[in-house]
mmCIF file of C-alpha atoms in Angstrom:
data_model
loop_
_atom_site.group_PDB
_atom_site.id
_atom_site.type_symbol
_atom_site.label_atom_id
_atom_site.label_comp_id
_atom_site.label_asym_id
_atom_site.label_seq_id
_atom_site.Cartn_x
_atom_site.Cartn_y
_atom_site.Cartn_z
ATOM 1 C CA PRO A 1 -50.594 -26.549 -116.772
ATOM 2 C CA GLU A 2 -47.428 -27.385 -115.894
ATOM 3 C CA ALA A 3 -46.257 -23.721 -115.155
ATOM 4 C CA ASN A 4 -49.103 -23.757 -112.523
ATOM 5 C CA ALA A 5 -48.106 -27.147 -110.992
ATOM 6 C CA TYR A 6 -44.700 -25.580 -110.678
ATOM 7 C CA GLU A 7 -45.652 -22.274 -109.222
ATOM 8 C CA PHE A 8 -47.485 -24.214 -106.693
ATOM 9 C CA GLN A 9 -44.744 -25.992 -105.713
ATOM 10 C CA SER A 10 -42.326 -22.903 -105.059
ATOM 11 C CA GLY A 11 -44.820 -21.433 -103.104
ATOM 12 C CA GLY A 12 -44.776 -24.280 -100.796
ATOM 13 C CA VAL A 13 -41.315 -24.313 -100.464
ATOM 14 C CA VAL A 14 -40.932 -20.406 -99.904
ATOM 15 C CA ALA A 15 -43.596 -21.017 -97.180
ATOM 16 C CA MET A 16 -41.838 -23.949 -95.484
ATOM 17 C CA LEU A 17 -38.429 -21.665 -95.657
ATOM 18 C CA GLU A 18 -40.455 -18.725 -93.914
ATOM 19 C CA LYS A 19 -41.895 -20.862 -91.317
ATOM 20 C CA LEU A 20 -38.838 -22.426 -90.487
ATOM 21 C CA ARG A 21 -37.276 -18.927 -90.281
ATOM 22 C CA HIS A 22 -39.735 -18.088 -88.028
ATOM 23 C CA LYS A 23 -39.150 -21.291 -86.218
ATOM 24 C CA PHE A 24 -35.207 -20.282 -86.094
ATOM 25 C CA GLN A 25 -35.866 -16.913 -85.034
ATOM 26 C CA ASP A 26 -38.026 -17.991 -82.041
ATOM 27 C CA GLN A 27 -35.368 -20.826 -81.255
ATOM 28 C CA ARG A 28 -32.611 -18.189 -81.614
ATOM 29 C CA LEU A 29 -34.333 -15.721 -79.400
ATOM 30 C CA VAL A 30 -35.002 -18.737 -76.810
ATOM 31 C CA VAL A 31 -31.228 -19.625 -77.195
ATOM 32 C CA GLU A 32 -30.390 -15.802 -76.685
ATOM 33 C CA LYS A 33 -32.413 -15.751 -73.629
ATOM 34 C CA GLU A 34 -31.337 -18.679 -72.074
ATOM 35 C CA GLU A 35 -27.326 -17.507 -72.755
ATOM 36 C CA MET A 36 -28.282 -14.113 -71.450
ATOM 37 C CA ASN A 37 -29.753 -15.998 -68.207
ATOM 38 C CA ALA A 38 -26.606 -18.074 -67.819
ATOM 39 C CA LYS A 39 -24.376 -15.093 -68.212
ATOM 40 C CA ALA A 40 -26.354 -13.372 -65.536
ATOM 41 C CA ASN A 41 -26.164 -16.208 -63.516
ATOM 42 C CA PHE A 42 -22.601 -16.675 -63.936
ATOM 43 C CA GLU A 43 -21.815 -13.040 -63.161
ATOM 44 C CA MET A 44 -24.072 -13.329 -59.882
ATOM 45 C CA LEU A 45 -21.878 -16.663 -58.998
ATOM 46 C CA ALA A 46 -18.569 -15.196 -60.028
ATOM 47 C CA GLN A 47 -19.632 -12.155 -57.778
ATOM 48 C CA LYS A 48 -20.859 -13.525 -54.866
ATOM 49 C CA LEU A 49 -17.401 -16.300 -55.161
ATOM 50 C CA THR A 50 -15.304 -12.700 -55.329
ATOM 51 C CA ASP A 51 -17.219 -11.461 -52.378
ATOM 52 C CA ASN A 52 -16.685 -14.689 -50.400
ATOM 53 C CA ILE A 53 -13.204 -15.082 -51.439
ATOM 54 C CA GLN A 54 -12.522 -11.511 -50.097
ATOM 55 C CA GLU A 55 -14.611 -12.281 -46.789
ATOM 56 C CA ASP A 56 -12.694 -15.172 -46.627
ATOM 57 C CA LYS A 57 -8.748 -13.222 -46.435
ATOM 58 C CA LYS A 58 -10.699 -10.665 -44.624
ATOM 59 C CA ARG A 59 -11.370 -13.245 -41.885
ATOM 60 C CA ALA A 60 -8.147 -15.047 -42.196
ATOM 61 C CA ALA A 61 -6.395 -11.812 -41.556
ATOM 62 C CA GLU A 62 -8.202 -11.070 -38.465
ATOM 63 C CA LYS A 63 -7.436 -14.652 -37.213
ATOM 64 C CA THR A 64 -3.959 -14.402 -37.957
ATOM 65 C CA ALA A 65 -4.071 -10.955 -35.843
ATOM 66 C CA THR A 66 -6.174 -12.305 -33.297
ATOM 67 C CA LYS A 67 -3.802 -15.222 -33.013
ATOM 68 C CA ALA A 68 -0.726 -13.063 -32.785
ATOM 69 C CA GLN A 69 -2.375 -10.809 -30.156
ATOM 70 C CA ARG A 70 -3.509 -14.070 -27.927
ATOM 71 C CA LEU A 71 0.069 -14.878 -28.074
ATOM 72 C CA ASP A 72 1.602 -11.455 -26.767
ATOM 73 C CA ASP A 73 -1.457 -11.387 -24.243
ATOM 74 C CA ALA A 74 0.010 -15.249 -23.455
ATOM 75 C CA ALA A 75 3.574 -13.833 -23.340
ATOM 76 C CA THR A 76 2.315 -11.009 -21.504
ATOM 77 C CA ALA A 77 0.431 -12.585 -18.699
ATOM 78 C CA LYS A 78 3.301 -15.232 -18.246
ATOM 79 C CA GLY A 79 5.690 -12.405 -17.287
ATOM 80 C CA ASP A 80 2.840 -11.062 -15.103
ATOM 81 C CA LEU A 81 2.857 -14.479 -13.589
ATOM 82 C CA ALA A 82 6.462 -15.068 -12.878
ATOM 83 C CA SER A 83 6.377 -11.232 -11.571
ATOM 84 C CA THR A 84 3.380 -12.122 -9.758
ATOM 85 C CA GLU A 85 4.743 -15.261 -8.098
ATOM 86 C CA ALA A 86 8.150 -13.585 -7.184
ATOM 87 C CA THR A 87 6.285 -10.694 -5.429
ATOM 88 C CA LYS A 88 3.988 -13.451 -3.687
ATOM 89 C CA ALA A 89 7.194 -15.336 -2.380
ATOM 90 C CA GLU A 90 8.836 -12.166 -1.455
ATOM 91 C CA ASP A 91 5.839 -10.849 0.788
ATOM 92 C CA GLU A 92 5.018 -14.404 2.200
ATOM 93 C CA LYS A 93 8.729 -14.205 3.828
ATOM 94 C CA LYS A 94 8.363 -10.699 4.467
ATOM 95 C CA LEU A 95 4.824 -11.883 6.564
ATOM 96 C CA GLU A 96 6.714 -14.923 8.056
ATOM 97 C CA GLU A 97 9.600 -12.426 9.355
ATOM 98 C CA THR A 98 7.028 -10.135 10.799
ATOM 99 C CA ILE A 99 5.107 -12.653 12.292
ATOM 100 C CA THR A 100 8.411 -14.244 13.850
ATOM 101 C CA ALA A 101 9.803 -10.323 15.146
ATOM 102 C CA CYS A 102 6.102 -10.088 16.308
ATOM 103 C CA GLN A 103 5.752 -13.072 18.181
ATOM 104 C CA ALA A 104 9.160 -12.469 19.781
ATOM 105 C CA LYS A 105 8.391 -8.888 20.568
ATOM 106 C CA SER A 106 5.103 -9.984 22.368
ATOM 107 C CA VAL A 107 7.131 -12.629 24.490
ATOM 108 C CA GLU A 108 9.730 -9.600 24.991
ATOM 109 C CA PHE A 109 6.955 -7.507 26.138
ATOM 110 C CA GLU A 110 5.640 -9.871 28.544
ATOM 111 C CA GLN A 111 9.000 -10.035 30.067
ATOM 112 C CA ASN A 112 9.709 -6.494 29.784
ATOM 113 C CA GLN A 113 6.157 -5.705 31.504
ATOM 114 C CA VAL A 114 7.380 -7.718 34.462
ATOM 115 C CA LEU A 115 10.861 -6.423 34.606
ATOM 116 C CA ARG A 116 9.027 -2.577 34.302
ATOM 117 C CA ALA A 117 6.556 -3.119 37.508
ATOM 118 C CA GLU A 118 9.753 -4.718 39.622
ATOM 119 C CA GLU A 119 11.773 -1.643 38.668
ATOM 120 C CA VAL A 120 8.912 0.759 39.474
ATOM 121 C CA LYS A 121 8.359 -0.903 42.327
ATOM 122 C CA ALA A 122 12.287 -1.092 43.671
ATOM 123 C CA ILE A 123 12.504 2.932 42.746
ATOM 124 C CA GLU A 124 9.232 3.933 44.848
ATOM 125 C CA GLN A 125 11.088 1.506 47.670
ATOM 126 C CA ALA A 126 14.056 3.407 47.279
ATOM 127 C CA SER A 127 12.151 6.782 47.130
ATOM 128 C CA GLU A 128 11.018 5.666 50.546
ATOM 129 C CA ILE A 129 14.007 5.077 51.672
ATOM 130 C CA LEU A 130 15.717 8.825 50.345
ATOM 131 C CA ARG A 131 12.567 10.200 52.283
ATOM 132 C CA SER A 132 12.966 7.994 55.695
ATOM 133 C CA ASP A 133 13.985 9.930 58.721
ATOM 134 C CA GLU A 134 14.382 6.840 60.653
ATOM 135 C CA VAL A 135 17.320 5.497 59.556
ATOM 136 C CA SER A 136 17.669 2.519 61.966
ATOM 137 C CA GLY A 137 13.948 0.944 61.179
ATOM 138 C CA THR A 138 14.738 1.388 57.007
ATOM 139 C CA ALA A 139 18.179 -0.323 57.546
ATOM 140 C CA ASP A 140 16.794 -3.114 59.634
ATOM 141 C CA LYS A 141 13.869 -3.453 56.964
ATOM 142 C CA HIS A 142 16.884 -3.227 53.843
ATOM 143 C CA LEU A 143 19.870 -4.643 54.911
ATOM 144 C CA PRO A 144 21.496 -7.401 57.281
ATOM 145 C CA ALA A 145 23.277 -6.162 60.000
ATOM 146 C CA LEU A 146 26.745 -7.015 58.954
ATOM 147 C CA VAL A 147 26.168 -4.959 55.604
ATOM 148 C CA GLN A 148 25.103 -1.848 57.917
ATOM 149 C CA ALA A 149 28.312 -2.374 59.926
ATOM 150 C CA ALA A 150 30.283 -2.584 56.734
ATOM 151 C CA SER A 151 28.916 -0.189 55.043
ATOM 152 C CA LEU A 152 29.961 2.741 58.213
ATOM 153 C CA VAL A 153 33.715 2.062 57.205
ATOM 154 C CA GLN A 154 33.237 3.547 53.503
ATOM 155 C CA LEU A 155 30.803 6.648 54.410
ATOM 156 C CA ARG A 156 31.823 9.745 52.534
ATOM 157 C CA GLY A 157 33.634 12.507 54.855
ATOM 158 C CA SER A 158 30.725 15.001 53.318
ATOM 159 C CA ASP A 159 28.113 13.147 54.191
ATOM 160 C CA SER A 160 26.442 13.179 57.971
ATOM 161 C CA PRO A 161 26.204 9.868 59.616
ATOM 162 C CA GLU A 162 22.723 9.807 59.071
ATOM 163 C CA ASP A 163 22.697 10.455 55.414
ATOM 164 C CA ALA A 164 25.582 8.381 55.002
ATOM 165 C CA GLN A 165 23.766 5.135 56.092
ATOM 166 C CA ARG A 166 20.698 6.150 54.157
ATOM 167 C CA ARG A 167 23.346 6.589 51.174
ATOM 168 C CA GLN A 168 24.822 2.713 51.982
ATOM 169 C CA ARG A 169 21.157 1.267 52.338
ATOM 170 C CA LEU A 170 19.631 2.900 49.166
ATOM 171 C CA THR A 171 22.800 1.683 47.457
ATOM 172 C CA SER A 172 22.628 -2.302 48.674
ATOM 173 C CA PHE A 173 18.941 -2.045 48.241
ATOM 174 C CA LEU A 174 19.093 -1.059 44.685
ATOM 175 C CA GLU A 175 22.299 -3.308 43.837
ATOM 176 C CA ALA A 176 20.421 -6.254 45.254
ATOM 177 C CA ARG A 177 17.091 -5.463 43.459
ATOM 178 C CA ALA A 178 19.298 -5.000 40.138
ATOM 179 C CA LYS A 179 20.751 -8.463 40.584
ATOM 180 C CA THR A 180 17.413 -9.962 41.393
ATOM 181 C CA THR A 181 15.523 -8.084 38.334
ATOM 182 C CA GLY A 182 18.670 -8.144 35.965
ATOM 183 C CA SER A 183 17.991 -4.289 35.532
ATOM 184 C CA ARG A 184 20.570 -2.205 34.136
ATOM 185 C CA TYR A 185 19.019 0.763 35.315
ATOM 186 C CA LEU A 186 18.617 -0.104 38.546
ATOM 187 C CA ALA A 187 22.473 -1.039 38.558
ATOM 188 C CA LEU A 188 22.956 2.597 36.727
ATOM 189 C CA ILE A 189 20.591 4.196 39.996
ATOM 190 C CA ALA A 190 22.554 2.057 42.561
ATOM 191 C CA THR A 191 26.140 3.296 41.055
ATOM 192 C CA HIS A 192 25.212 6.883 41.199
ATOM 193 C CA ALA A 193 23.390 6.658 44.762
ATOM 194 C CA GLY A 194 26.994 5.618 46.177
ATOM 195 C CA ALA A 195 28.569 8.602 44.920
ATOM 196 C CA ASP A 196 26.100 11.693 44.029
ATOM 197 C CA PRO A 197 24.686 14.215 45.863
ATOM 198 C CA PHE A 198 21.067 12.974 47.080
ATOM 199 C CA ALA A 199 19.709 15.828 45.216
ATOM 200 C CA LYS A 200 20.950 14.410 41.787
ATOM 201 C CA VAL A 201 19.813 10.716 42.805
ATOM 202 C CA LYS A 202 16.335 11.832 43.837
ATOM 203 C CA THR A 203 16.377 13.616 40.350
ATOM 204 C CA MET A 204 17.815 10.344 38.426
ATOM 205 C CA ILE A 205 14.919 8.398 40.127
ATOM 206 C CA LYS A 206 12.327 10.655 38.799
ATOM 207 C CA ASP A 207 13.384 10.723 35.321
ATOM 208 C CA LEU A 208 13.955 6.839 35.290
ATOM 209 C CA ILE A 209 10.355 6.891 36.496
ATOM 210 C CA VAL A 210 9.367 8.733 33.560
ATOM 211 C CA LYS A 211 11.634 6.971 31.302
ATOM 212 C CA LEU A 212 10.025 3.435 32.352
ATOM 213 C CA MET A 213 7.015 4.598 31.665
ATOM 214 C CA GLU A 214 7.371 6.246 28.294
ATOM 215 C CA GLN A 215 9.162 2.730 27.874
ATOM 216 C CA ALA A 216 6.163 0.644 28.835
ATOM 217 C CA ASN A 217 3.894 3.239 26.743
ATOM 218 C CA SER A 218 6.006 2.525 23.572
ATOM 219 C CA GLU A 219 6.161 -1.406 24.272
ATOM 220 C CA ALA A 220 2.374 -1.493 24.649
ATOM 221 C CA ASP A 221 1.895 0.387 21.426
ATOM 222 C CA HIS A 222 4.500 -1.860 19.469
ATOM 223 C CA LYS A 223 2.712 -4.848 21.074
ATOM 224 C CA ALA A 224 -0.590 -3.316 19.873
ATOM 225 C CA TYR A 225 0.530 -2.974 16.546
ATOM 226 C CA CYS A 226 1.881 -6.493 16.366
ATOM 227 C CA ASP A 227 -1.241 -7.724 17.579
ATOM 228 C CA THR A 228 -3.490 -5.949 14.799
ATOM 229 C CA GLU A 229 -1.053 -6.937 12.099
ATOM 230 C CA LEU A 230 -1.340 -10.761 12.774
ATOM 231 C CA ALA A 231 -5.092 -10.823 13.339
ATOM 232 C CA THR A 232 -5.549 -9.085 10.059
ATOM 233 C CA ASN A 233 -3.277 -11.579 8.619
ATOM 234 C CA LYS A 234 -4.657 -13.886 10.401
ATOM 235 C CA GLN A 235 -8.507 -12.759 8.556
ATOM 236 C CA THR A 236 -6.605 -12.314 5.219
ATOM 237 C CA ARG A 237 -5.500 -16.077 5.173
ATOM 238 C CA GLU A 238 -9.125 -17.150 6.113
ATOM 239 C CA ILE A 239 -10.928 -15.165 3.385
#
């Protein structure tokens, strides 16, 4: 009976140990599973952190490059601004000079138009004197009697009395008109009219008419250009 009791107690211990073994195995499996899960989570977290670090480094590099580019762009823009301001100042100075010149030309044009009209009128009257066959009538119209008397003393020997009187009338008329208008062209014609043959004087008068017309057209074109530039500038400034 004692032996059976011992055997029964040993069996209980074995069963208990076997039960503990299974329990420990189950616990080990749970621990191993938890450890594997923890390891996997750690590796995932480590990879995520590594990726984040790399992304942060990439963004930092990009921001550094962007900052450097912006600094370079700012320096370039600053240089462009200085150049633009210098060009603007130069353009404004040129514009002011152009406006001043155009305004002066406009005033000069108006004055010259009056002078050209007077010159053309005087030359036409001089042509009438050259074409006139009525010596005394033209002389009474254009010269005082005392001037006519004085001029007869200075007649050129090669001229007939009628041509001499006509030359003197023409010269005195042109000199008077040149003095009144301030025209250097009329003064030049007057000088030649007192010394050159009538044929040459007539040619000079015709050439002078053409020259005066060309000058008037040139001045009109220049004034039109100035008027256009001033109008364009005014529109540009008003935009």
